[in-house]
């Protein structure tokens, strides 16, 4: 057996953290039953949904009868743009440190159609979402005290989404979030040493090796990263080393919409279900000077392992030791790559 079939560690160069791969465990009999859970039947409009056009939200504000993409300030924001009374802050003990954190939280409805997800949406409609993500980044960056615009989507109950209506969130913060901060350090170090972005090198190697490629078009590459933790985790990388969503050309935006459609459809086809995940973009910090080391990408973290109902839990050793996976990233990529490009129905 080669080392690829033996327990080994792999380095995530974006976070500089190791993960554990235990490929031999995947030899446990693959129950493999693809549970055929029929698509949950949802109406195109749900009068009780707080995100559907024309409906009242929890706080009482009424949504407009929007037709495309609709953004509003989160009625229950995790961050506030104003600073509270900071006079009681006592950071005199080095082990008890506190920083006030300001921010702005928004919700973005991808479509008026209650029954759709990105996997159902026509590419032109996804393109409108891509445009809005860019617009929101620029708009939020007008606040010079914000340094980061985090765009993300929680999809499906398994990932804690509060509502099936297709939507995502945007949290913009005064400081860099933890994951972004790790990627900032590693990408900067790589750029300083090699004069090109870390992810341009990854794109080059992945295109050469092909074994982890799930999908590719002229402008975007989707791979199961070498260091993936979640069974069907993917990384969506811009082929050009662009730093921000709003810097994408029109062709790159179309390419991104097509790539998002391609991966979400394959995900749904994998277990013939509305495939849950958390996804989000990592773009460069805003209001922070030139960022030549930053390379735009998105992470998809889906929890499912073997079927629509069997998920991977990040517990035990993962919480206390190191994240671990059974099936190799290469075999996950192969399965995803071979799925049909049209959504099952
Ligand atoms: P999630 O499904 O990812 O939790 O996102 C839904 C967000 O929508 C959540 O942050 C907000 C919640 O605070 N929300 C409103 O702002 N208004 C509402 O009427 C319902 C939900
Ligand atoms: Zn709805």
XYZ file of C-alpha atoms and ligand atoms in Angstrom:
367
model
C 0.000 0.000 0.000
C 1.262 3.479 -0.818
C 1.289 6.288 1.688
C -1.932 7.567 0.098
C -3.684 4.489 1.470
C -2.049 4.808 4.889
C -2.859 7.333 7.613
C -1.090 10.594 6.914
C -1.233 14.314 7.582
C -1.703 17.010 4.966
C -0.935 20.701 5.338
C -3.481 23.383 4.573
C -1.181 26.149 3.277
C -3.950 28.753 3.535
C -4.311 28.326 7.280
C -0.975 26.671 8.011
C -2.813 23.897 9.852
C -2.537 20.146 9.462
C -5.362 17.690 8.915
C -5.401 13.915 9.334
C -6.347 11.573 6.468
C -7.281 7.961 7.262
C -7.985 6.468 3.820
C -7.964 2.845 5.016
C -11.113 3.540 7.024
C -12.984 4.194 3.815
C -12.473 0.494 3.116
C -15.155 -0.126 5.718
C -18.011 -1.495 3.660
C -19.461 1.449 1.772
C -23.129 1.151 2.581
C -23.412 3.355 -0.401
C -27.148 3.372 -0.561
C -28.056 6.592 -2.269
C -31.196 7.465 -0.440
C -33.681 8.796 -2.842
C -35.293 11.520 -0.815
C -37.717 13.260 -3.121
C -37.304 16.997 -3.449
C -39.207 18.669 -0.705
C -42.181 20.230 -2.455
C -42.249 23.922 -1.777
C -44.557 26.567 -3.184
C -43.097 29.316 -5.377
C -44.499 31.800 -2.858
C -45.076 31.101 0.838
C -47.332 33.606 2.621
C -45.685 32.758 5.969
C -42.077 33.189 4.741
C -40.375 36.317 6.042
C -38.151 36.539 2.972
C -40.774 36.211 0.225
C -41.636 39.413 -1.700
C -44.316 41.586 -0.139
C -44.289 39.696 3.184
C -43.659 41.197 6.606
C -40.409 40.222 8.303
C -40.136 39.233 11.971
C -39.637 42.821 13.101
C -42.672 43.984 11.101
C -40.854 45.667 8.196
C -42.443 44.725 4.889
C -40.340 43.402 2.009
C -40.884 45.136 -1.322
C -42.353 43.059 -4.140
C -38.826 42.460 -5.395
C -38.192 40.622 -8.612
C -34.431 40.023 -8.696
C -31.995 40.129 -5.793
C -33.025 41.873 -2.585
C -30.728 43.060 0.220
C -31.803 44.360 3.632
C -30.174 45.142 6.964
C -30.422 42.104 9.235
C -33.211 42.645 11.763
C -31.183 40.651 14.313
C -27.633 41.743 13.516
C -24.738 40.018 15.251
C -22.802 43.285 15.068
C -23.762 46.925 15.476
C -22.274 49.941 13.701
C -22.125 51.966 16.886
C -19.715 51.660 19.755
C -21.131 51.147 23.261
C -19.710 52.804 26.343
C -16.092 51.630 26.371
C -15.064 53.334 29.587
C -15.275 50.136 31.684
C -12.952 48.091 29.511
C -10.166 46.729 31.659
C -7.445 44.934 29.703
C -4.863 45.199 32.461
C -4.587 41.404 32.842
C -2.943 39.943 29.718
C -5.045 36.791 29.959
C -8.356 38.691 30.046
C -8.502 40.754 26.879
C -11.528 42.359 25.278
C -11.981 44.463 22.165
C -15.181 46.215 21.111
C -16.160 45.168 17.584
C -18.388 47.134 15.259
C -19.990 45.877 12.101
C -22.892 45.830 9.689
C -24.973 42.721 8.922
C -27.168 42.311 5.884
C -29.308 39.565 4.405
C -29.397 38.912 0.661
C -32.344 37.130 -0.946
C -31.098 35.436 -4.113
C -34.498 35.205 -5.777
C -38.176 35.904 -5.162
C -38.852 32.213 -5.819
C -39.339 30.512 -2.477
C -38.833 27.051 -3.986
C -35.482 27.725 -5.639
C -31.864 27.327 -4.514
C -28.742 28.291 -6.472
C -28.932 24.801 -7.992
C -32.364 25.598 -9.440
C -31.653 29.131 -10.617
C -30.942 29.972 -14.248
C -27.336 31.172 -14.670
C -28.474 34.715 -15.626
C -30.217 34.953 -12.276
C -27.130 33.747 -10.421
C -25.177 36.388 -12.308
C -27.395 39.035 -10.673
C -26.441 37.622 -7.264
C -22.739 37.786 -8.206
C -23.190 41.439 -9.245
C -24.928 42.223 -5.958
C -22.121 40.610 -3.917
C -19.662 42.921 -5.679
C -21.892 45.970 -5.243
C -22.348 45.235 -1.553
C -18.608 44.884 -1.046
C -18.058 48.319 -2.594
C -20.979 49.849 -0.758
C -19.924 48.564 2.658
C -16.298 49.570 2.020
C -17.512 53.180 1.883
C -17.477 52.940 5.681
C -13.816 53.621 6.273
C -13.872 51.908 9.694
C -14.733 48.523 8.140
C -11.866 46.265 7.062
C -13.687 43.146 5.957
C -16.782 42.133 4.024
C -17.624 38.482 4.625
C -20.176 37.072 2.207
C -21.621 33.651 3.006
C -24.559 31.301 2.688
C -25.865 28.708 5.119
C -27.957 26.288 3.158
C -30.237 23.648 4.594
C -31.382 22.803 8.069
C -28.299 20.670 8.647
C -26.232 23.861 8.488
C -28.575 25.886 10.616
C -30.247 27.921 7.885
C -33.321 29.466 9.426
C -35.426 29.481 6.288
C -35.447 27.526 2.997
C -35.989 30.692 0.944
C -32.746 31.120 -1.077
C -30.670 33.650 0.807
C -27.237 34.441 2.124
C -25.712 36.870 4.545
C -23.101 39.611 4.601
C -21.255 40.566 7.749
C -18.829 43.464 7.483
C -16.508 44.027 10.408
C -14.059 46.456 11.881
C -11.348 43.771 12.120
C -10.402 40.737 10.066
C -12.274 37.572 11.033
C -10.126 34.707 12.348
C -10.056 32.516 9.210
C -9.363 35.500 6.969
C -6.605 36.630 9.228
C -4.851 33.238 8.918
C -5.181 33.347 5.115
C -3.887 36.906 5.060
C -0.672 35.868 6.790
C -0.019 32.796 4.616
C -0.867 34.488 1.319
C 1.284 37.504 2.160
C 4.256 35.321 3.080
C 3.881 33.292 -0.124
C 3.584 36.386 -2.291
C 6.615 38.011 -0.711
C 8.715 34.918 -1.272
C 7.517 33.897 -4.747
C 6.193 37.078 -6.340
C 2.896 35.403 -7.216
C -0.177 34.433 -5.254
C -0.367 31.158 -3.363
C -3.582 30.234 -5.154
C -2.111 30.871 -8.642
C 0.387 28.153 -7.814
C -2.418 25.871 -6.574
C -4.367 26.493 -9.804
C -1.303 25.606 -11.846
C -0.575 22.388 -9.968
C -4.216 21.276 -9.913
C -4.557 21.831 -13.666
C -1.432 19.785 -14.244
C -2.400 16.921 -11.953
C -6.151 16.967 -12.733
C -6.908 14.434 -9.968
C -8.703 16.845 -7.664
C -10.461 18.921 -10.325
C -14.251 18.842 -10.105
C -15.104 21.513 -12.649
C -13.372 24.151 -14.680
C -14.271 26.915 -17.103
C -12.221 29.640 -18.726
C -12.168 31.799 -15.586
C -12.759 29.512 -12.604
C -11.481 26.252 -11.194
C -13.231 24.040 -8.644
C -11.170 21.440 -6.798
C -11.471 19.313 -3.722
C -8.453 20.841 -2.016
C -5.514 18.581 -1.144
C -6.143 19.473 2.497
C -9.963 19.214 2.506
C -11.502 18.361 5.851
C -15.177 17.909 4.992
C -15.867 14.854 2.792
C -17.032 16.851 -0.236
C -15.460 20.196 0.560
C -14.499 22.249 -2.488
C -12.490 25.348 -3.228
C -13.643 27.634 -6.043
C -10.700 29.685 -7.293
C -10.530 32.570 -9.753
C -8.000 31.656 -12.444
C -6.838 35.277 -12.506
C -5.303 36.579 -9.291
C -8.061 39.088 -8.590
C -8.548 40.401 -5.053
C -12.207 41.461 -4.893
C -15.606 40.401 -6.195
C -16.223 43.887 -7.550
C -13.027 43.691 -9.609
C -14.316 40.785 -11.690
C -14.877 41.479 -15.377
C -18.243 40.825 -16.931
C -16.942 37.557 -18.433
C -15.518 36.468 -15.087
C -18.870 37.170 -13.434
C -20.689 35.071 -16.007
C -18.065 32.380 -15.478
C -18.582 32.543 -11.719
C -22.367 32.243 -12.081
C -21.855 29.214 -14.337
C -19.394 27.644 -11.889
C -21.755 28.203 -8.946
C -24.551 26.570 -10.895
C -22.277 23.654 -11.841
C -21.119 22.863 -8.320
C -24.496 23.279 -6.616
C -26.150 21.013 -9.214
C -23.466 18.348 -8.774
C -23.869 18.575 -5.018
C -27.633 18.044 -5.311
C -27.064 15.121 -7.669
C -24.587 13.410 -5.335
C -27.259 12.177 -2.931
C -30.292 13.331 -4.903
C -31.201 15.852 -2.296
C -31.118 19.572 -1.597
C -27.510 19.377 -0.553
C -26.722 21.407 2.576
C -23.533 23.429 2.973
C -21.984 26.581 4.304
C -20.153 28.521 1.653
C -18.501 31.891 1.560
C -16.097 34.075 -0.363
C -12.697 35.097 0.817
C -11.675 38.334 -0.796
C -9.093 40.909 0.257
C -9.565 43.205 3.250
C -11.022 46.626 2.436
C -9.720 50.047 3.505
C -6.349 48.422 4.169
C -4.081 49.546 1.336
C -2.853 47.446 -1.607
C -3.475 43.696 -1.308
C -1.484 42.085 -4.151
C -1.139 38.833 -2.167
C -4.914 38.252 -1.986
C -6.528 35.851 -4.426
C -10.323 35.655 -4.535
C -11.852 32.259 -3.791
C -14.824 30.585 -2.160
C -14.969 27.656 0.251
C -17.857 25.194 0.302
C -18.161 23.158 3.485
C -20.892 20.530 3.150
C -21.590 18.219 6.103
C -22.898 15.124 4.282
C -20.789 11.976 4.156
C -22.564 8.921 2.788
C -26.136 9.788 1.985
C -28.721 12.506 2.325
C -29.044 11.603 5.984
C -25.580 10.456 7.070
C -23.399 13.362 7.933
C -19.885 13.791 9.153
C -19.633 15.147 12.659
C -16.699 17.270 13.696
C -16.565 15.894 17.213
C -14.230 13.985 19.508
C -10.775 13.884 17.968
C -11.644 16.760 15.618
C -12.600 19.033 18.514
C -9.809 17.984 20.805
C -7.074 16.994 18.398
C -7.051 17.536 14.643
C -9.747 17.410 11.949
C -9.791 14.011 10.267
C -11.269 12.580 7.081
C -11.742 9.043 5.724
C -12.267 9.188 1.979
C -9.388 10.893 0.223
C -9.885 14.279 -1.439
C -8.929 12.586 -4.731
C -11.746 10.041 -4.509
C -14.261 12.712 -3.467
C -13.222 14.815 -6.479
C -13.649 11.852 -8.796
C -17.186 11.222 -7.575
C -18.206 14.871 -7.885
C -16.589 15.259 -11.294
C -18.488 12.328 -12.738
C -21.940 13.491 -11.676
C -24.356 14.782 -14.316
C -24.323 18.512 -15.005
C -28.123 18.718 -15.044
C -30.011 18.675 -11.791
C -31.951 15.502 -11.080
C -35.696 15.904 -10.906
P -29.638 32.206 8.131
O -30.724 31.416 7.507
O -28.282 31.935 7.545
O -29.673 32.122 9.630
O -29.908 33.739 7.749
C -31.117 34.356 7.998
C -30.873 35.710 8.609
O -32.024 36.492 8.410
C -30.613 35.651 10.112
O -29.378 36.250 10.390
C -32.246 37.311 9.532
C -31.757 36.489 10.707
O -31.308 37.335 11.730
N -33.655 37.638 9.572
C -34.050 38.958 9.516
O -33.199 39.846 9.486
N -35.366 39.277 9.503
C -36.346 38.352 9.571
O -37.511 38.687 9.531
C -36.015 36.934 9.696
C -34.570 36.554 9.641
Zn -40.050 32.665 0.763
